[in-house]
mmCIF file of C-alpha atoms in Angstrom:
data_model
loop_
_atom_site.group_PDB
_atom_site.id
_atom_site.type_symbol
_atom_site.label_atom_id
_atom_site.label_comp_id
_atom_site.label_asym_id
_atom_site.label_seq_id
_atom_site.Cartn_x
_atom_site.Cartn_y
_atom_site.Cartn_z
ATOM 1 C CA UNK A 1 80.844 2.625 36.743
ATOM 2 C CA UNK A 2 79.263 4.633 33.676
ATOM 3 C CA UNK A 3 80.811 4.686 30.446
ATOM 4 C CA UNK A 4 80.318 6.974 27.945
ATOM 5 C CA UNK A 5 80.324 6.984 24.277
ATOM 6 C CA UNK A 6 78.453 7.812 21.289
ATOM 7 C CA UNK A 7 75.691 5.185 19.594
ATOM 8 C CA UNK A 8 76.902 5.461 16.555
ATOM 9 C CA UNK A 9 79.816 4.209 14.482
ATOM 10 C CA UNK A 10 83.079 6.191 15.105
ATOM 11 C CA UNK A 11 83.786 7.325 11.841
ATOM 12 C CA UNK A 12 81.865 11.036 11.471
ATOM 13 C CA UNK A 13 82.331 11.580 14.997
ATOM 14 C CA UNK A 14 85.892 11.306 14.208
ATOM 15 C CA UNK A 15 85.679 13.833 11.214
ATOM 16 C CA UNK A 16 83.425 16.079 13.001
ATOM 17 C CA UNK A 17 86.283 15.963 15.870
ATOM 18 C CA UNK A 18 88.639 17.509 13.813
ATOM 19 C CA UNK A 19 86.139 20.803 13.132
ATOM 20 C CA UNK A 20 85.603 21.247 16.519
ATOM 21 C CA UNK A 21 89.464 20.745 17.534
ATOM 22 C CA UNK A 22 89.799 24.141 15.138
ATOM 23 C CA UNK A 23 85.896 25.518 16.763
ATOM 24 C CA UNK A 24 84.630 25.015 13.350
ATOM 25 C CA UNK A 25 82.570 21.748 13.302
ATOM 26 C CA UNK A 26 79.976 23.571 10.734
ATOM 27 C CA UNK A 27 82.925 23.244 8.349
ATOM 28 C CA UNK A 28 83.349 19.151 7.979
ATOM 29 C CA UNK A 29 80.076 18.759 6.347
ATOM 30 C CA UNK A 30 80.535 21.650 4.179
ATOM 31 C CA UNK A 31 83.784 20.498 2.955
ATOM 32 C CA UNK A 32 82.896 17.103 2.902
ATOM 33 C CA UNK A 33 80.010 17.809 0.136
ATOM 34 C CA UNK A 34 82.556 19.801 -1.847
ATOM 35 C CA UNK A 35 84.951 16.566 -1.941
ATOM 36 C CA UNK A 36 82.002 14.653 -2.875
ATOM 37 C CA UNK A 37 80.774 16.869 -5.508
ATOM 38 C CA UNK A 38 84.567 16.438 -6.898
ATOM 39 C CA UNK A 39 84.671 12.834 -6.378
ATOM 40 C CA UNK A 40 81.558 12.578 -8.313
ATOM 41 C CA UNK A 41 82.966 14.705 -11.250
ATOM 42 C CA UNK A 42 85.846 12.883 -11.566
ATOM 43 C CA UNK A 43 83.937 9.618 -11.480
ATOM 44 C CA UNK A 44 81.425 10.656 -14.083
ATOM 45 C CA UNK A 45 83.708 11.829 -16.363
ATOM 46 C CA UNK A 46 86.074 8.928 -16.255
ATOM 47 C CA UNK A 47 82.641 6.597 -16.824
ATOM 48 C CA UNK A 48 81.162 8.669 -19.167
ATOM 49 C CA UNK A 49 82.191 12.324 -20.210
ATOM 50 C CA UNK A 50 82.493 16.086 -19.344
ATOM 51 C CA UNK A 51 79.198 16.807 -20.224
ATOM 52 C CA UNK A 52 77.965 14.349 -18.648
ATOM 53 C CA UNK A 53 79.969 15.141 -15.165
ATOM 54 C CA UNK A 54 78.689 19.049 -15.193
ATOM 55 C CA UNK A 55 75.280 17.398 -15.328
ATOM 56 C CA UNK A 56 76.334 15.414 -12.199
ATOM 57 C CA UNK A 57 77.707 18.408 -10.767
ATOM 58 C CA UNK A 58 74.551 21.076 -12.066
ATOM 59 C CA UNK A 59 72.173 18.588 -10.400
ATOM 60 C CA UNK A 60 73.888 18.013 -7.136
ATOM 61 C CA UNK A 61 74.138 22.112 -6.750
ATOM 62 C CA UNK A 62 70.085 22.145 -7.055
ATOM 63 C CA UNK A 63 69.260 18.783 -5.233
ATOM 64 C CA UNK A 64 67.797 20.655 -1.612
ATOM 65 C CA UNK A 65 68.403 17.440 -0.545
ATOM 66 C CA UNK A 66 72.305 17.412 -0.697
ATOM 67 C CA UNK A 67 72.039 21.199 0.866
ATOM 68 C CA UNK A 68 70.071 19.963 3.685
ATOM 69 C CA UNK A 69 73.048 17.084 4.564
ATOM 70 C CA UNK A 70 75.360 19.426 3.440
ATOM 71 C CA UNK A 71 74.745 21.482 6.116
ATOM 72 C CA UNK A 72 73.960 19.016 8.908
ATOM 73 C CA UNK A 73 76.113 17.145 11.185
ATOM 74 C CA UNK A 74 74.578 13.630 9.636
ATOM 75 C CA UNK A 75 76.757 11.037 8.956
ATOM 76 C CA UNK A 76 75.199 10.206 5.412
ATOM 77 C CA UNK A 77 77.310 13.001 4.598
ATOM 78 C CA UNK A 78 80.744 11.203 5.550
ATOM 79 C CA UNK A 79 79.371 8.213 3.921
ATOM 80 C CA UNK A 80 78.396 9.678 0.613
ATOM 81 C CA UNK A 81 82.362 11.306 0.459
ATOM 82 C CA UNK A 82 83.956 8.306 1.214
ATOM 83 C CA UNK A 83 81.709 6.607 -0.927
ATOM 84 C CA UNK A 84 82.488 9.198 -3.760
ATOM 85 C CA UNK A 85 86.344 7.979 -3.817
ATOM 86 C CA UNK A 86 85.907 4.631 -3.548
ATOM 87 C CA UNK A 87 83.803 4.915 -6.947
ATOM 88 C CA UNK A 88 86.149 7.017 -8.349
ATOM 89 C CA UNK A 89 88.912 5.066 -7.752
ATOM 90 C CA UNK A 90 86.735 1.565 -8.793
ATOM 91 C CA UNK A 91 86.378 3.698 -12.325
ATOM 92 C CA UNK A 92 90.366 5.080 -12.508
ATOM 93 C CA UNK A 93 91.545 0.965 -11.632
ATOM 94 C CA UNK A 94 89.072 0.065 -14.270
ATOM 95 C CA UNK A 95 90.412 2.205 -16.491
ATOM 96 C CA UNK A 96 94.204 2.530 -15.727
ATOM 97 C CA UNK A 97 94.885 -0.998 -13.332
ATOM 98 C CA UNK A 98 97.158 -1.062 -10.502
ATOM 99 C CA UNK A 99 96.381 -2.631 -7.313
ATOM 100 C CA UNK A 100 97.133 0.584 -5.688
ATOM 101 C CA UNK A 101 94.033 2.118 -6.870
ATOM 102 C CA UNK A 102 91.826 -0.851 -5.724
ATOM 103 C CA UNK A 103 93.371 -0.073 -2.306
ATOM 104 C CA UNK A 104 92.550 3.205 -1.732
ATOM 105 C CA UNK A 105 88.693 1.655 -2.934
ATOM 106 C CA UNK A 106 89.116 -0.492 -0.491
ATOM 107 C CA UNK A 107 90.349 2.433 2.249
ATOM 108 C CA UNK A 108 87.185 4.447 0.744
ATOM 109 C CA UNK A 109 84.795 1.960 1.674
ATOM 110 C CA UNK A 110 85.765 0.848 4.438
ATOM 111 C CA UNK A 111 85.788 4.884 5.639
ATOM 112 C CA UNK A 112 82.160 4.645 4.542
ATOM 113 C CA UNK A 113 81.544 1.333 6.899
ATOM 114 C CA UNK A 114 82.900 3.413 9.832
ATOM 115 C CA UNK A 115 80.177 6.062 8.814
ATOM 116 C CA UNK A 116 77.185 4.125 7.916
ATOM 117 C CA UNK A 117 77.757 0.074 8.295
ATOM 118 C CA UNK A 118 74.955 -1.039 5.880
ATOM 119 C CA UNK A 119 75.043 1.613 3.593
ATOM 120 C CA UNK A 120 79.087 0.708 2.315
ATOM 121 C CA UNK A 121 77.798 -2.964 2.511
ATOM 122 C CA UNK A 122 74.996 -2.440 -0.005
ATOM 123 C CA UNK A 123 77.321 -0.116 -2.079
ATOM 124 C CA UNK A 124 80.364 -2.621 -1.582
ATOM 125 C CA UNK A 125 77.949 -5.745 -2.661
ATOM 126 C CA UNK A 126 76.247 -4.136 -5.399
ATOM 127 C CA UNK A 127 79.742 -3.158 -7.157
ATOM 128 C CA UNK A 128 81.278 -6.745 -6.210
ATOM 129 C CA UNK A 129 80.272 -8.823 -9.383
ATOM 130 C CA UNK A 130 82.135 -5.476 -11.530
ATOM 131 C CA UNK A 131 85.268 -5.707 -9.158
ATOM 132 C CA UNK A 132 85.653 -9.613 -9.547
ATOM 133 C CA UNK A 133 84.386 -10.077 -12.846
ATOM 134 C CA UNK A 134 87.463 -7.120 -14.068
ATOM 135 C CA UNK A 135 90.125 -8.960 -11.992
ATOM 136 C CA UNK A 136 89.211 -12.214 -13.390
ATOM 137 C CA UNK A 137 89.216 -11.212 -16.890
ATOM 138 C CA UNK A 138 92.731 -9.001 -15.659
ATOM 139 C CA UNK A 139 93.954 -12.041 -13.738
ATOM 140 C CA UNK A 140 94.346 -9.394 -10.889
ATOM 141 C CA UNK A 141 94.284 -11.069 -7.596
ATOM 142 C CA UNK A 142 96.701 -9.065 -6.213
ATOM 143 C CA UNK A 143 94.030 -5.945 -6.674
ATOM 144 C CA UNK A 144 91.150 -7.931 -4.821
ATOM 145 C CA UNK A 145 93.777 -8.769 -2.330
ATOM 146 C CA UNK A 146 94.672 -4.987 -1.608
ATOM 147 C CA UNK A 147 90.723 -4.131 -1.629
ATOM 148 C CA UNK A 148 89.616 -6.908 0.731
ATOM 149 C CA UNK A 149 93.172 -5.632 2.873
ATOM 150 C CA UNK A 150 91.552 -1.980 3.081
ATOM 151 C CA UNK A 151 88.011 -3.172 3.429
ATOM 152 C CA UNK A 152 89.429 -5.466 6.562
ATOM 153 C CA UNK A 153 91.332 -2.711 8.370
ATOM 154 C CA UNK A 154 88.023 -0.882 8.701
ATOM 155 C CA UNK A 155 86.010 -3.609 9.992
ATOM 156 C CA UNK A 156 88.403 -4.915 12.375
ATOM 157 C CA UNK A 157 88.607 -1.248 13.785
ATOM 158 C CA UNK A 158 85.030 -0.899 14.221
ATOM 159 C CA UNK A 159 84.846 -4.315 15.451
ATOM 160 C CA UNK A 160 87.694 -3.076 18.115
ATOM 161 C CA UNK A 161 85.493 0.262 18.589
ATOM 162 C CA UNK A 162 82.482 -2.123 19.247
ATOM 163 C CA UNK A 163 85.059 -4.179 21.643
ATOM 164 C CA UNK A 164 85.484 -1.138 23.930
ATOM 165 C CA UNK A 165 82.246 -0.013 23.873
ATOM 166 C CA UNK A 166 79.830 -2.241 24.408
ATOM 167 C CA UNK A 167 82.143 -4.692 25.899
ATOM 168 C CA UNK A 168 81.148 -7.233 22.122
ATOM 169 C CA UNK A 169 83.004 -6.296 18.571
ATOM 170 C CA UNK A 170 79.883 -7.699 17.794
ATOM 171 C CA UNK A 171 77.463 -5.422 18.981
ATOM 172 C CA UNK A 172 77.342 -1.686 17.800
ATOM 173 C CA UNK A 173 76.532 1.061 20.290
ATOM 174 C CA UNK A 174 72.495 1.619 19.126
ATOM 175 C CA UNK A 175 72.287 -2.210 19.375
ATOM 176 C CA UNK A 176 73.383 -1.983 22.810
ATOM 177 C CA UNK A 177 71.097 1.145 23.641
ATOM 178 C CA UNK A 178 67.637 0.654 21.494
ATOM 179 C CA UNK A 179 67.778 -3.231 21.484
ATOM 180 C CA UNK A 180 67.993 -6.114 18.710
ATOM 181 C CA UNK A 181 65.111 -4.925 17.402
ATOM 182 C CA UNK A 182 66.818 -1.893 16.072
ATOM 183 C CA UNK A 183 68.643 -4.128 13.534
ATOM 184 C CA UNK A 184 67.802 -5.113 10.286
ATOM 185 C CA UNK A 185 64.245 -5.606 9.928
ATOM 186 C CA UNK A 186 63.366 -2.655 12.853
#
C-alpha cells in the first residue's frame, strides 16, 4: 500500500502542526523569529554587552533576509530558534556552570537536528572544541554527559522517524524520494 509522509525531518512540521491545530500556522514562524531575536539578545549580551545585543537585535529587525524566513513556512526558521537557545544556554553554562544548562544545549540542538540535520551538526561541531575544552578545564563531565544525553534523544527520535518512514533509521525521507545523490556532495 501507499504511505504517506513528509520528506523532510519531523521537527518544523511538528511546530507548524501546532499553528494549524489553532488555524493559525502563519503564526509559528512569526513567533519563532521573535524567540530567536530574544535568544540572540540574551546571548549577545551575556558574551559581550547591552550595546552590543541592541546591535544584534537593530540588525536582525533590518536584515530582509530574516523577514523573508520570518514569514515563510521554512524550516531554517525552526533551526535558527532552536539554535538561538542552545547558544544562549552554551554562554549562561559558561558563565554560571551547572550541568542543567548544558542540557537544555543539548535539548536545543538536538531540536535544531530535527529541523535541519546538517545545519545543528556544523553548529554542534564548530562549538565542540569550546564545550570540551570548558569542561576539561571545569572537570565537568557530568555537563558533557547531560549535553551528549539531549543531543542523543533527538537523534534516536529522528532515527525512529526515519525507521517508520522509509522503512531505514538510516535513510531520511528526501534520501528516499530524490536519491543518494541528494546527500552531501548533491
Amino acid at each position: 500500500g501507499f504511505r504517506w509522509y513528509s520528506q523532510y525531518p519531523p521537527g518544523h512540521s511538528a511546530l507548524l502542526s501546532m499553528g494549524v491545530l489553532v488555524r493559525a500556522a502563519w503564526l509559528v514562524p512569526v513567533a519563532l523569529s521573535l524567540g530567536t531575536a530574544a535568544f540572540l539578545f540574551g546571548f549577545s549580551r551575556r558574551v559581550y554587552d547591552t550595546a552590543t545585543a541592541r546591535v544584534t537585535v537593530m540588525l536582525l529587525a533590518v536584515a530582509p533576509f530574516f523577514w523573508f524566513m520570518g514569514a515563510s513556512h521554512m524550516n531554517h526558521v525552526s533551526a535558527l530558534f532552536f539554535v538561538s537557545p542552545f547558544l544562549y544556554a552554551l554562554a549562561a553554562w559558561d558563565e554560571q556552570g551547572g550541568w542543567w544548562r548544558l542540557l537544555g544545549a543539548g535539548l536545543a540542538i538536538g531540536a535544531a537536528f530535527l529541523s535541519r540535520p546538517l545545519t545543528a551538526v556544523a553548529v554542534g561541531l564548530a562549538m565542540a572544541p569550546f564545550v570540551l575544552h570548558t569542561a576539561w578545564r571545569n572537570r565537568d563531565a557530568r555537563s558533557i554527559a547531560a549535553a551528549a544525553a539531549g543531543c542523543l534523544m533527538a537523534v534516536l527520535a529522528y532515527l525512529a522517524y526515519n525507521a517508520a518512514t522509509t522503512g531505514d533509521p538510516l535513510l531520511p525521507g528526501y534520501m528516499k524520494l530524490w536519491g543518494v545523490d541528494h546527500g552531501l556532495g548533491f
